[in-house]
Coordinates of N, CA and C in Angstrom, one line a residue:
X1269 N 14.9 -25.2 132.8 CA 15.6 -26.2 133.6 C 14.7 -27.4 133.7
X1270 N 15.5 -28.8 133.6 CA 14.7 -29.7 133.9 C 14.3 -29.8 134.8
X1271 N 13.1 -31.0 135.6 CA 12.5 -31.0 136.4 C 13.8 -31.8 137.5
X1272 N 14.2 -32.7 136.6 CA 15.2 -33.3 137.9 C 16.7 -32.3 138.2
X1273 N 17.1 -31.9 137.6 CA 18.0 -30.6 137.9 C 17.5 -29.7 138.8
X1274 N 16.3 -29.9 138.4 CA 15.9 -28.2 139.8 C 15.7 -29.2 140.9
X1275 N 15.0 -30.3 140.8 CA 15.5 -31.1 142.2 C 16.9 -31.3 143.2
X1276 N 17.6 -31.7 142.2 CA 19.2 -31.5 142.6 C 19.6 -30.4 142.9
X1277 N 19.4 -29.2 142.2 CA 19.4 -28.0 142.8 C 19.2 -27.6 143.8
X1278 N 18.0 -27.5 143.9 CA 17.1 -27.0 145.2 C 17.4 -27.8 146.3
X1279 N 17.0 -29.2 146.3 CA 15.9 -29.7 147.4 C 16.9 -30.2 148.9
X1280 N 18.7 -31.0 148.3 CA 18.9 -32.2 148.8 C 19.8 -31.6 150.5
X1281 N 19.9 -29.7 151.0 CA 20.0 -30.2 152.0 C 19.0 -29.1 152.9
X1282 N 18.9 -29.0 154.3 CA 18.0 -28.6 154.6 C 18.7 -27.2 155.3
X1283 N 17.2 -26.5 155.4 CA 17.7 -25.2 155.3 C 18.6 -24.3 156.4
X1284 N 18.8 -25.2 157.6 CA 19.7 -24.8 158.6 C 21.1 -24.6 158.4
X1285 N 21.5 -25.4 157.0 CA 23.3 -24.9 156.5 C 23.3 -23.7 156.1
X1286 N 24.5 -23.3 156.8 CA 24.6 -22.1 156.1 C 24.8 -21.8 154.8
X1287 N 24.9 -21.0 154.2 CA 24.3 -20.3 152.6 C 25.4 -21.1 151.8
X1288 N 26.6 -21.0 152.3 CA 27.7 -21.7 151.4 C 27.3 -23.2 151.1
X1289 N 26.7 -23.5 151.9 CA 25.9 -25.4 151.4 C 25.1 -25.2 150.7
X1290 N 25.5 -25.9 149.0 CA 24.7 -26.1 147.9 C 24.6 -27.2 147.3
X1291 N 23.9 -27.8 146.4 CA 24.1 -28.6 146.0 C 23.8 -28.3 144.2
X1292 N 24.3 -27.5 144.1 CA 23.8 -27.0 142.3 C 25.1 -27.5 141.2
X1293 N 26.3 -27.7 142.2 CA 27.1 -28.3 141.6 C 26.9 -29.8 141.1
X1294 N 26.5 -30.5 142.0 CA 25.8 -31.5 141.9 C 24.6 -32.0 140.6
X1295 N 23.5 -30.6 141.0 CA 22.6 -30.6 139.7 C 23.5 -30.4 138.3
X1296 N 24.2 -29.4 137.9 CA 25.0 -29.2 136.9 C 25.9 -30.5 136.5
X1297 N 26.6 -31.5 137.3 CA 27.3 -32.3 136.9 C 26.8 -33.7 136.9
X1298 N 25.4 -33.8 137.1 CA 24.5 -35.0 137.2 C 24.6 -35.9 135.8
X1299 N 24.8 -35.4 134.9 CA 24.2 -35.8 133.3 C 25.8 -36.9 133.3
X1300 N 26.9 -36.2 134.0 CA 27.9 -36.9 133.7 C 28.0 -38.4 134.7
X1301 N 27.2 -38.4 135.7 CA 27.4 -40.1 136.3 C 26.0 -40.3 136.2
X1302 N 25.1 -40.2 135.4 CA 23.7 -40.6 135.7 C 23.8 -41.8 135.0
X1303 N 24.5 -42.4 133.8 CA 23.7 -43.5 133.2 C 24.4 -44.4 134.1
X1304 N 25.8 -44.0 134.6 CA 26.4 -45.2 135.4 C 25.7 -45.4 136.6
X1305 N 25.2 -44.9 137.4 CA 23.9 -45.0 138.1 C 22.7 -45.6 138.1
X1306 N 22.4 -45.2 136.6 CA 20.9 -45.9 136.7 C 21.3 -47.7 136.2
X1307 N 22.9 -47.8 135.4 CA 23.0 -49.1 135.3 C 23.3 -49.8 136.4
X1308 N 23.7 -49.3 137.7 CA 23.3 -50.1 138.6 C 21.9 -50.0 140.1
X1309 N 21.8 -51.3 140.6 CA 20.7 -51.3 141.4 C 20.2 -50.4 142.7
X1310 N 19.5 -49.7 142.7 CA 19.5 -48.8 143.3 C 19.6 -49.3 144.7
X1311 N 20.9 -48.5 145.5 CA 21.9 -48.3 146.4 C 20.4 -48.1 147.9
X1312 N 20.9 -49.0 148.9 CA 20.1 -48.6 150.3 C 21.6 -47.3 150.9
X1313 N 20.7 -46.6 151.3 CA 21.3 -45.1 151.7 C 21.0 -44.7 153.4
X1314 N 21.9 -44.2 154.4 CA 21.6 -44.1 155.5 C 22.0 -42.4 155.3
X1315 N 20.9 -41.7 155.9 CA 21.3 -40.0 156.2 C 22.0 -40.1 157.5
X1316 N 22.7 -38.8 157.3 CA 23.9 -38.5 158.1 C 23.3 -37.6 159.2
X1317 N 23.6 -37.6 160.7 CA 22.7 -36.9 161.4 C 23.6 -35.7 161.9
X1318 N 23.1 -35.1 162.3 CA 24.0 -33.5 162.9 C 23.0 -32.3 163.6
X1319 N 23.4 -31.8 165.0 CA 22.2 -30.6 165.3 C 22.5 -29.3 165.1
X1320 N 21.6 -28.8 165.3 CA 21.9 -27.4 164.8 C 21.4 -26.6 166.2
X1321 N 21.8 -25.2 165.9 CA 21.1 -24.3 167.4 C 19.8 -24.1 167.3
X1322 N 19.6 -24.3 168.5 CA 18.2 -23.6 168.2 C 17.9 -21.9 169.4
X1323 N 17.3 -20.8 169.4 CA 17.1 -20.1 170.5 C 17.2 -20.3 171.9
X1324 N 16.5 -21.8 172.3 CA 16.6 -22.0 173.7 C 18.1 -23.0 174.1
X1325 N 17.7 -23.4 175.1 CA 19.0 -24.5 175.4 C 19.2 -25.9 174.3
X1326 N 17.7 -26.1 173.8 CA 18.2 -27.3 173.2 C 18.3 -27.2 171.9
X1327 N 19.1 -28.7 171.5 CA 19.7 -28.0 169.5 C 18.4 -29.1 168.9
X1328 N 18.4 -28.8 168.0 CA 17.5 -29.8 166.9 C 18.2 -30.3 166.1
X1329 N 18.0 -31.7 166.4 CA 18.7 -32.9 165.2 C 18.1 -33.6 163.8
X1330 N 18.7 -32.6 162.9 CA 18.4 -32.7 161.3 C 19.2 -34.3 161.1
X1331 N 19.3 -34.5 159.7 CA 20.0 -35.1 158.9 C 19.9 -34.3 157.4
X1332 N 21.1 -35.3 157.2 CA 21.7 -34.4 155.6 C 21.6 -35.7 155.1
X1333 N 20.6 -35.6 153.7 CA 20.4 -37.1 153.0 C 21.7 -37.4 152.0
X1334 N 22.1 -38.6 151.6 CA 23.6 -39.0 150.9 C 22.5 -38.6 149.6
X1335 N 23.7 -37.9 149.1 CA 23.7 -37.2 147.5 C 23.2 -38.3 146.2
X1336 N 23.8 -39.7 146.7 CA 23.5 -41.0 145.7 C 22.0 -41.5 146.0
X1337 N 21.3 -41.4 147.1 CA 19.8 -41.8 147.3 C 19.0 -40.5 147.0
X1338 N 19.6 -39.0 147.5 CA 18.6 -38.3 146.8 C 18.2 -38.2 144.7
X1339 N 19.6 -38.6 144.7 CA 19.4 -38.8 143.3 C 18.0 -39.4 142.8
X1340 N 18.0 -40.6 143.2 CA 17.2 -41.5 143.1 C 15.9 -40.9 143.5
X1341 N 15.8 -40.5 144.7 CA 14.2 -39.9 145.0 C 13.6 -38.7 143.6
X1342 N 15.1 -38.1 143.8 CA 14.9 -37.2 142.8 C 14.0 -37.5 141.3
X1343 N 15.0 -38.3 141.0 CA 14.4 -39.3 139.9 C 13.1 -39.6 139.8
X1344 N 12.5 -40.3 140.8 CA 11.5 -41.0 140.7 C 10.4 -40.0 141.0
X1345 N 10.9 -38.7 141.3 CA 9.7 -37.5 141.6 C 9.5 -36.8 140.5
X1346 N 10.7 -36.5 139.4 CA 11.0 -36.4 138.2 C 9.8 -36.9 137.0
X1347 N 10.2 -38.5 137.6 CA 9.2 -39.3 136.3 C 7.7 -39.5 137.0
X1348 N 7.6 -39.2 137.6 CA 5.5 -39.3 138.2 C 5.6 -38.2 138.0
X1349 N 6.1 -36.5 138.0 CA 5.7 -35.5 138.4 C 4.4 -34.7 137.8
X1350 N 3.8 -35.3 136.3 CA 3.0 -35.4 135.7 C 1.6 -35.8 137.0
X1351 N 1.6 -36.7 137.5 CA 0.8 -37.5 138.4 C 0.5 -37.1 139.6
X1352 N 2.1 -36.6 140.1 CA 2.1 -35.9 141.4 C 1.0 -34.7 141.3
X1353 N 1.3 -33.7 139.9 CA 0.4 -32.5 139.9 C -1.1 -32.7 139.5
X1354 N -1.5 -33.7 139.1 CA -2.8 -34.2 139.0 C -3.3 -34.9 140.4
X1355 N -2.5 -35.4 141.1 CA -2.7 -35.7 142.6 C -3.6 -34.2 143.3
X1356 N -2.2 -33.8 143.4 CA -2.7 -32.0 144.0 C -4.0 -31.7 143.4
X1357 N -4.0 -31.3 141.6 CA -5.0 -30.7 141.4 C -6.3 -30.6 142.0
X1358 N -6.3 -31.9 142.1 CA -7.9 -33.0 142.9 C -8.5 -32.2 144.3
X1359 N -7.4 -31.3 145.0 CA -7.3 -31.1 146.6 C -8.2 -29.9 146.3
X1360 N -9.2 -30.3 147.6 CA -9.8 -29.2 147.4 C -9.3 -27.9 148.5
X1361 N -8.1 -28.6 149.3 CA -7.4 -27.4 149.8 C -6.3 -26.9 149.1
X1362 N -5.8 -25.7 148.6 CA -4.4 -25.4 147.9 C -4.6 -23.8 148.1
X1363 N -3.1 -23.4 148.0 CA -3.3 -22.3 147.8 C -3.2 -21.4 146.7
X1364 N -3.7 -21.8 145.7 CA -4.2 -21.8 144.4 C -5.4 -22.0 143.7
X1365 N -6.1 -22.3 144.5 CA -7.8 -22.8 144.6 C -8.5 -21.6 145.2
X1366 N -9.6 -21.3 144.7 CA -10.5 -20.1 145.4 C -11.6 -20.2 145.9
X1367 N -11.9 -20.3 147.0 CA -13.6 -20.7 147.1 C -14.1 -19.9 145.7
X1368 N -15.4 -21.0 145.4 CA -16.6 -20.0 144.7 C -17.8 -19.6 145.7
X1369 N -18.1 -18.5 145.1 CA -18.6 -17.3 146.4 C -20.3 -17.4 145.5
X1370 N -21.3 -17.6 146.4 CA -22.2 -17.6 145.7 C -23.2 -16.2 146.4
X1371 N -22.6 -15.8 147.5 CA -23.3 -14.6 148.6 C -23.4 -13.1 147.6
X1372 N -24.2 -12.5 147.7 CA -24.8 -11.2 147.4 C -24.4 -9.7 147.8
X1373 N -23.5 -9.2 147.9 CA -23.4 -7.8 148.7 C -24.5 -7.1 148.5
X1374 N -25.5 -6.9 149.4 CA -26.4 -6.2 149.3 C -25.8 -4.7 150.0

């Protein structure tokens, strides 16, 4: 799977909808409005806000980002993503990194 597909996939809502909220249909049918898209200028986007429950009395207020500006983020996470993972590699915190152990079990 490409890299921007699994973005559209995965990423665009947050994880308090319930299971039926996807956006893979989305990923799957991207290839058919993307060029008309990128032929025009990229769109300013306002997310949509909504709360959800939370255990105590009060709710917590998410937003749900518009599907036309995730694109776009998507995109542009897409084409650096080379850069992004050379960013990370650099960190000397990950959890994929191991200290080197120079101590003795005696």
């Amino acid at each position: 799977m490409d890299k921007l597909k699994e973005l559209l996939a995965k990423g665009s809502f947050p994880v308090q909808l319930p299971p039926g909220f996807t956006s893979e249909s989305f990923a799957r049918e991207y290839k058919n409005f993307q060029s008309q898209w990128n032929a025009n200028k990229t769109p300013n986007c306002k997310m949509e806000k909504f709360s959800v429950a939370r255990s105590s009395y009060y709710r917590r207020v998410t937003r749900l980002v518009n599907p036309v500006g995730y694109f776009y983020l998507a995109k542009e996470i897409d084409n650096y993503w080379a850069e992004i993972q050379k960013h990370y590699r650099r960190s000397k915190i990950s959890l994929r990194a191991y200290p080197k152990r120079n101590c003795h079990i005696v």
